[in-house]
Structures are given as structure tokens and as C-alpha cells.
Coordinates of C-alpha atoms and ligand atoms in Angstrom, one line a residue:
M1 CA 70.6 85.7 95.0
E2 CA 72.9 88.7 94.1
E3 CA 71.8 89.7 90.4
L4 CA 74.6 91.2 87.9
F5 CA 74.6 94.3 85.7
G6 CA 76.9 95.9 83.8
V7 CA 77.4 98.4 80.5
I8 CA 79.7 96.9 77.4
G9 CA 81.1 100.4 75.0
D10 CA 84.9 100.4 73.7
P11 CA 85.4 102.2 75.2
I12 CA 84.5 102.2 78.5
A13 CA 86.4 103.2 80.9
H14 CA 85.4 106.3 82.2
S15 CA 82.0 105.2 81.8
M16 CA 80.5 106.7 85.1
S17 CA 77.3 103.9 85.0
P18 CA 78.5 101.8 87.7
E19 CA 78.6 103.8 90.4
M20 CA 75.5 105.5 89.4
H21 CA 73.4 102.8 89.6
N22 CA 75.6 101.1 92.2
A23 CA 74.8 103.9 94.7
A24 CA 71.0 103.4 93.8
F25 CA 70.8 99.7 94.2
G26 CA 72.6 100.2 98.3
E27 CA 70.2 102.9 98.7
L28 CA 67.0 100.6 97.9
G29 CA 68.6 97.6 99.7
I30 CA 69.1 95.4 95.9
R31 CA 71.9 93.2 96.0
S32 CA 72.9 94.5 92.6
V33 CA 76.1 94.6 91.2
Y34 CA 76.4 96.8 88.2
G35 CA 80.0 96.3 86.4
K36 CA 81.9 97.7 83.1
F37 CA 83.0 95.8 80.1
H38 CA 85.1 97.1 77.1
V39 CA 84.2 95.3 74.7
T40 CA 85.6 95.5 70.6
K41 CA 83.0 95.8 68.1
E42 CA 85.3 92.1 67.3
D43 CA 83.7 90.4 70.0
L44 CA 80.2 92.2 70.3
T45 CA 78.1 89.0 69.3
D46 CA 80.3 86.8 72.3
G47 CA 79.2 89.5 74.6
I48 CA 75.9 89.2 73.8
K49 CA 75.7 85.4 73.8
G50 CA 77.8 86.2 77.5
I51 CA 75.4 87.8 79.4
K52 CA 73.0 84.8 78.9
A53 CA 75.4 82.1 78.8
L54 CA 76.7 84.0 82.3
G55 CA 73.1 84.6 83.1
L56 CA 73.6 88.8 83.5
R57 CA 70.0 90.4 83.6
G58 CA 70.4 93.1 82.1
C59 CA 73.1 95.6 80.8
N60 CA 73.4 99.2 78.6
V61 CA 75.0 99.8 76.1
T62 CA 76.8 101.8 74.1
V63 CA 78.7 103.2 71.3
P64 CA 80.0 102.2 68.9
H65 CA 77.4 99.1 69.7
K66 CA 73.5 100.6 69.5
T67 CA 72.0 99.4 66.0
A68 CA 75.3 97.1 66.1
V69 CA 73.6 95.0 69.0
M70 CA 69.8 95.1 68.1
P71 CA 70.1 91.7 65.5
L72 CA 71.5 89.9 68.0
L73 CA 69.0 90.3 70.4
D74 CA 65.5 88.2 70.8
E75 CA 63.2 90.6 70.9
I76 CA 63.3 95.2 70.3
D77 CA 60.5 97.1 72.5
P78 CA 59.0 99.3 68.9
L79 CA 60.6 103.0 70.8
A80 CA 63.3 102.4 70.4
E81 CA 62.9 100.0 66.7
A82 CA 62.4 103.6 65.2
I83 CA 65.1 105.5 66.8
G84 CA 67.7 102.0 65.5
A85 CA 69.1 102.0 68.5
V86 CA 69.1 100.3 72.0
N87 CA 71.2 101.6 75.0
T88 CA 69.1 99.2 77.2
V89 CA 68.7 95.3 77.4
V90 CA 66.7 93.7 79.7
N91 CA 68.0 89.4 79.9
R92 CA 64.1 88.3 81.6
E93 CA 64.4 84.1 81.5
G94 CA 66.9 84.1 78.5
K95 CA 65.2 86.3 77.1
L96 CA 66.9 89.7 75.4
I97 CA 65.0 92.5 74.9
G98 CA 66.3 95.8 74.0
Y99 CA 64.7 98.7 74.7
N100 CA 65.6 102.4 74.0
T101 CA 65.5 105.7 77.0
D102 CA 68.5 107.6 76.1
G103 CA 65.4 109.9 73.8
L104 CA 62.8 110.1 77.2
G105 CA 65.3 110.2 79.5
Y106 CA 66.3 113.2 77.8
V107 CA 62.0 114.1 77.6
E108 CA 62.3 114.7 81.1
G109 CA 65.7 116.4 82.2
L110 CA 63.7 118.7 79.1
K111 CA 60.6 119.3 81.4
K112 CA 62.3 120.0 84.3
I113 CA 63.0 123.0 82.8
V114 CA 60.4 123.9 79.9
T115 CA 57.3 126.2 81.5
G116 CA 54.1 124.9 79.8
E117 CA 52.5 122.5 77.7
L118 CA 56.4 120.5 75.5
S119 CA 53.6 119.3 73.0
R120 CA 53.0 123.6 71.9
K121 CA 57.2 123.6 71.6
T122 CA 58.8 124.9 68.3
V123 CA 61.8 122.8 68.5
L124 CA 65.3 123.0 66.3
I125 CA 67.9 120.1 66.9
I126 CA 71.1 120.7 65.9
G127 CA 73.2 117.0 64.7
A128 CA 71.9 114.3 62.9
G129 CA 73.8 111.2 64.6
G130 CA 72.3 108.7 66.5
A131 CA 71.9 110.7 70.2
A132 CA 69.8 113.6 68.1
R133 CA 67.9 110.6 66.3
A134 CA 66.3 109.3 69.4
I135 CA 65.7 113.0 71.5
Y136 CA 63.7 113.2 67.4
Y137 CA 61.6 110.3 67.6
T138 CA 60.6 110.1 70.9
L139 CA 60.0 114.5 71.0
A140 CA 57.6 113.2 68.5
S141 CA 56.2 109.9 69.5
L142 CA 55.1 112.3 72.4
G143 CA 52.5 115.2 70.7
V144 CA 55.9 117.7 69.9
N145 CA 54.5 118.2 66.1
K146 CA 57.2 121.2 65.3
I147 CA 60.9 120.0 65.0
D148 CA 63.2 121.1 62.9
L149 CA 67.2 119.6 62.3
T150 CA 70.3 120.9 61.0
N151 CA 73.4 119.4 60.7
R152 CA 76.2 119.7 57.8
S153 CA 75.0 117.0 56.3
K154 CA 72.1 117.3 54.2
D155 CA 71.4 114.0 53.7
K156 CA 71.4 112.4 57.1
A157 CA 69.2 114.7 58.2
V158 CA 66.6 114.3 55.7
D159 CA 66.8 111.4 56.4
M160 CA 65.7 110.4 59.4
I161 CA 63.1 113.3 58.3
S162 CA 61.6 111.1 56.2
S163 CA 61.9 107.8 58.0
C164 CA 60.3 109.0 61.4
P165 CA 57.2 106.7 62.2
A166 CA 55.3 109.6 63.6
S167 CA 53.7 112.6 61.6
I168 CA 54.9 115.6 62.6
Q169 CA 56.5 118.8 60.7
S170 CA 59.9 119.1 60.1
C171 CA 62.3 121.1 57.8
Y172 CA 66.2 120.8 57.7
L173 CA 67.3 124.8 57.6
D174 CA 71.9 124.3 56.7
L175 CA 73.7 125.6 60.1
Q176 CA 73.5 128.8 58.5
E177 CA 70.2 129.1 58.1
A178 CA 69.2 128.3 61.7
E179 CA 72.1 130.1 63.0
A180 CA 70.5 133.0 61.8
N181 CA 66.4 131.8 62.8
L182 CA 66.9 130.3 66.1
I183 CA 64.9 133.5 67.2
N184 CA 61.6 131.8 66.1
Y185 CA 62.1 128.1 68.4
D186 CA 61.3 127.6 71.9
V187 CA 63.6 124.9 72.3
V188 CA 67.2 124.1 70.6
I189 CA 68.9 121.0 70.9
Q190 CA 72.5 120.5 70.7
T191 CA 73.5 116.8 70.4
T192 CA 76.4 117.1 68.6
S193 CA 80.0 116.8 69.4
I194 CA 81.3 120.2 68.7
G195 CA 82.1 121.1 72.5
M196 CA 83.2 117.9 74.2
S197 CA 85.8 118.7 76.0
P198 CA 89.5 119.7 75.5
N199 CA 87.2 121.4 72.4
G200 CA 84.5 123.1 75.2
H201 CA 85.8 127.1 73.1
Q202 CA 84.0 125.0 69.9
S203 CA 80.1 125.2 69.4
P204 CA 78.5 124.6 66.3
L205 CA 76.8 128.3 65.3
K206 CA 77.4 131.4 67.3
V207 CA 73.8 132.2 70.1
G208 CA 72.7 135.3 69.1
R209 CA 69.1 136.4 69.7
V210 CA 67.1 134.2 70.9
K211 CA 63.1 133.9 71.4
Q212 CA 61.1 135.0 75.2
G213 CA 61.3 132.1 77.5
A214 CA 64.2 129.9 75.3
V215 CA 65.1 126.9 76.6
Y216 CA 68.9 126.0 75.1
S217 CA 69.8 122.3 75.8
D218 CA 73.3 120.7 74.8
I219 CA 73.2 116.8 75.6
I220 CA 76.8 117.2 76.6
Y221 CA 78.3 117.8 80.0
N222 CA 81.8 117.5 80.2
P223 CA 82.3 120.5 80.3
L224 CA 79.3 121.4 82.6
Q225 CA 79.0 124.5 79.9
T226 CA 80.1 124.4 76.3
S227 CA 80.6 127.2 74.5
F228 CA 77.2 127.1 72.6
L229 CA 75.8 126.8 76.5
K230 CA 77.5 130.2 77.6
Q231 CA 76.1 132.6 74.2
A232 CA 72.7 130.9 74.5
E233 CA 72.7 131.9 78.5
R234 CA 74.1 135.5 77.7
S235 CA 71.6 136.0 75.3
G236 CA 69.2 135.3 78.2
A237 CA 67.8 131.6 77.6
A238 CA 67.5 129.1 80.4
I239 CA 69.7 126.4 79.6
Q240 CA 70.8 122.6 80.4
N241 CA 73.6 120.3 80.0
G242 CA 73.5 117.2 79.7
I243 CA 73.0 115.3 82.6
E244 CA 70.1 115.0 83.3
M245 CA 69.6 113.5 80.2
F246 CA 72.9 111.2 81.7
I247 CA 70.5 110.4 85.6
H248 CA 67.5 109.9 83.8
Q249 CA 68.3 107.8 80.3
G250 CA 70.1 105.3 83.3
A251 CA 66.3 106.0 85.9
L252 CA 64.7 104.7 83.4
A253 CA 67.2 101.5 82.7
F254 CA 66.5 100.7 86.1
E255 CA 63.5 101.0 86.3
I256 CA 62.7 98.8 83.4
W257 CA 65.8 96.0 85.6
T258 CA 64.1 95.9 88.8
G259 CA 60.6 98.0 88.4
Q260 CA 61.6 100.1 91.2
K261 CA 62.4 104.1 90.7
P262 CA 65.6 105.6 91.6
N263 CA 67.1 107.7 94.3
I264 CA 67.1 110.4 91.4
A265 CA 69.4 113.1 93.6
L266 CA 71.5 110.1 94.4
M267 CA 72.3 109.4 90.9
R268 CA 72.8 112.6 89.7
N269 CA 75.5 113.6 93.2
V270 CA 77.5 110.2 92.2
V271 CA 77.7 112.1 88.4
L272 CA 78.8 115.4 90.2
K273 CA 81.2 114.3 92.1
Q274 CA 82.4 112.4 89.5
L275 CA 82.4 115.2 87.1
G276 CA 84.6 117.2 89.4
G277 CA 81.8 119.5 90.4
Ligands
LIG1 P1 75.8 110.2 68.4 O1 75.3 109.1 68.1 O2 76.7 110.3 69.5 O3 75.1 111.4 68.2 P2 77.4 110.6 65.2 O4 76.3 109.7 64.9 O5 78.1 110.8 65.1 O6 76.5 110.9 67.2 O7 76.6 112.1 65.3 C1 77.0 113.2 65.3 C2 76.3 113.9 65.5 O8 77.9 115.2 65.3 C3 76.3 113.8 63.9 O9 75.8 115.2 63.2 C4 77.3 114.9 63.2 O10 77.3 115.9 61.7 P3 77.9 114.8 60.3 O11 76.4 114.0 60.2 O12 77.3 115.9 59.6 O13 78.4 114.1 60.6 C5 77.7 116.2 63.8 N1 79.6 117.2 64.1 C6 80.4 115.9 64.4 N2 81.5 116.8 64.2 C7 81.4 118.0 63.8 C8 81.6 119.3 62.8 N3 82.8 118.9 63.1 N4 81.0 119.8 62.5 C9 79.9 120.2 62.2 N5 79.4 118.4 62.9 C10 79.7 117.7 63.3

């Protein structure tokens, strides 16, 4: 029988997940369909009940529901619990289990561009929102032990550091201090919404001198190159935009649902085509 999947969020019209997953299902000969569901905050409880009632096999959860969905599920994976957000739900015989594949998806992408062992790198994360938390806790759980944070609001970053379950060395820097100390970091990860289209010319900080062999990454993929990435490239860093994170979080969700590995190259092509690249 055909199985149903989908993504729930508000707004949802521009989600690229349906095309990406449907292409991957098709290529593996899996007779499943992935749709998008516009679910408002008010309707979230009913929307989640609907997964069981309608027999969906799984779904992705996106903004603004990643945290609010948690108490509505039957079980939460420990990493998602630590991150405090769920982006993937699987329906196992009527039991809804929540996972977070954002952080692991990000790391899968990052591994392609970082040379040498990730755990030995000195990392700076810019931002302290949901995406930053997923990346920070995932890197910490994988043994990266020097991850500093910079954010406009100090209290959010400090709270993130103090509630990290893994043992880790982290300092908070304000944005000016971070800008002045970029030379110390092997990997710098931009997770704020600054620089997202139509504000592609904005950047959370100026990138001047970078460490030899440094990798600068931005989780934004629209535009494909933010001002932050352009500056980093001019300074000699290797750069990566948010497409790899998007594809790999989807691929990990796909694996949780089906037990099969999707074709990553195909998923990338579908996403690039949608972005007009
Ligand atoms: P997400 O869940 O997508 O990570 P979020 O939780 O809204 O989004 O977090 C957005 C991040 O971008 C935060 O780090 C936020 O900084 P604050 O914690 O100070 O709010 C950062 N951010 C957004 N707009 C910003 C701006 N104009 N200047 C500086 N930081 C900004």
C-alpha cells in the first residue's frame, strides 16, 4: 500500500521537501507520497492527532512547531530531547516518535568540506536560536570540545552553554569580540537569519583575517552565497552554504522512515533546480 508522509509548518508554501523526498522515493521504487501541510499554531494539536488518525507514516516538522510539537508525541529521541526540538516524526504502529536530524544533517555536510578530524577543530557558532542549538549539541555529542558562541543576546547563548549535556569547553563572545578573534577558529558557523534573501548583503559580522585552512559555513541557502560567505571566501576560507544541511537532514529523516539510504546527488539536483541554480 502507498504510504503517506509530509511536512507541517507555517508558512509552508515554499518548502522544497516534497520534491526532494518524492524524487528519492521514486528512484528507489518506493510507492510513497510526501506532501506539505499548512498547520497553524492553533491547529497543531489536531494536526498531530491527524497523523495517527489518517495513518501517515511520518512527517517533518518545521518553523514554528519544532519545540511545541514535543509534548504532543509519545516518545522523544535523547538527542532531540537535549536539543529541545523535533524536526522528524515517525509513526511506529500508532506511536509517534520524535527525532532531530538538523544537527546530524549539518555535520554530514560539514564533514565533506572539513579536512582532518572534526573533534580536534576549534569552532565558533554565530547565533543562539533553534538551529544553533541543534548544531552545538550535535557537535558536542560527537566529541568536539571547543565550541565558542557569539550572539546578539548574551543570555540566550549563555543559557545554551550552561544547559549543554555533553562536557565541553565553551566561551561566550559578543559579536565585536568574535569579529576580532576570527583568526583563532578552524570552523565558523553562521546560523542567524541575517543575510537571508532579500537581505543577502547583510552580515552578522565582518570577516577579516581567517585561520589557515579555515572553513566558513552559513546555514542559509537563499541566496546561495551570503555576504558572510563572500567575505570569508575573499579572505581565503573554504565555504559552504546551507544546501548540504537541508539535503542531509532530509536524507536522515528518509532513512528513519524507510530504513533505506536515499540518493543524495539526486536530492541535491532537485533542490538546486528549485533554487534556480
Ligand atoms: P532558528 O530557530 O531558525 O535558529 P531563531 O530561534 O529565531 O531562529 O534564532 C535566530 C538567531 O538569529 C538568534 O541567534 C538571533 O539573535 P538573538 O538571540 O539576539 O535574537 C539572531 N538574529 C536574528 N536577527 C538578528 C539581527 N538583526 N541581529 C543580530 N542577530 C539576529
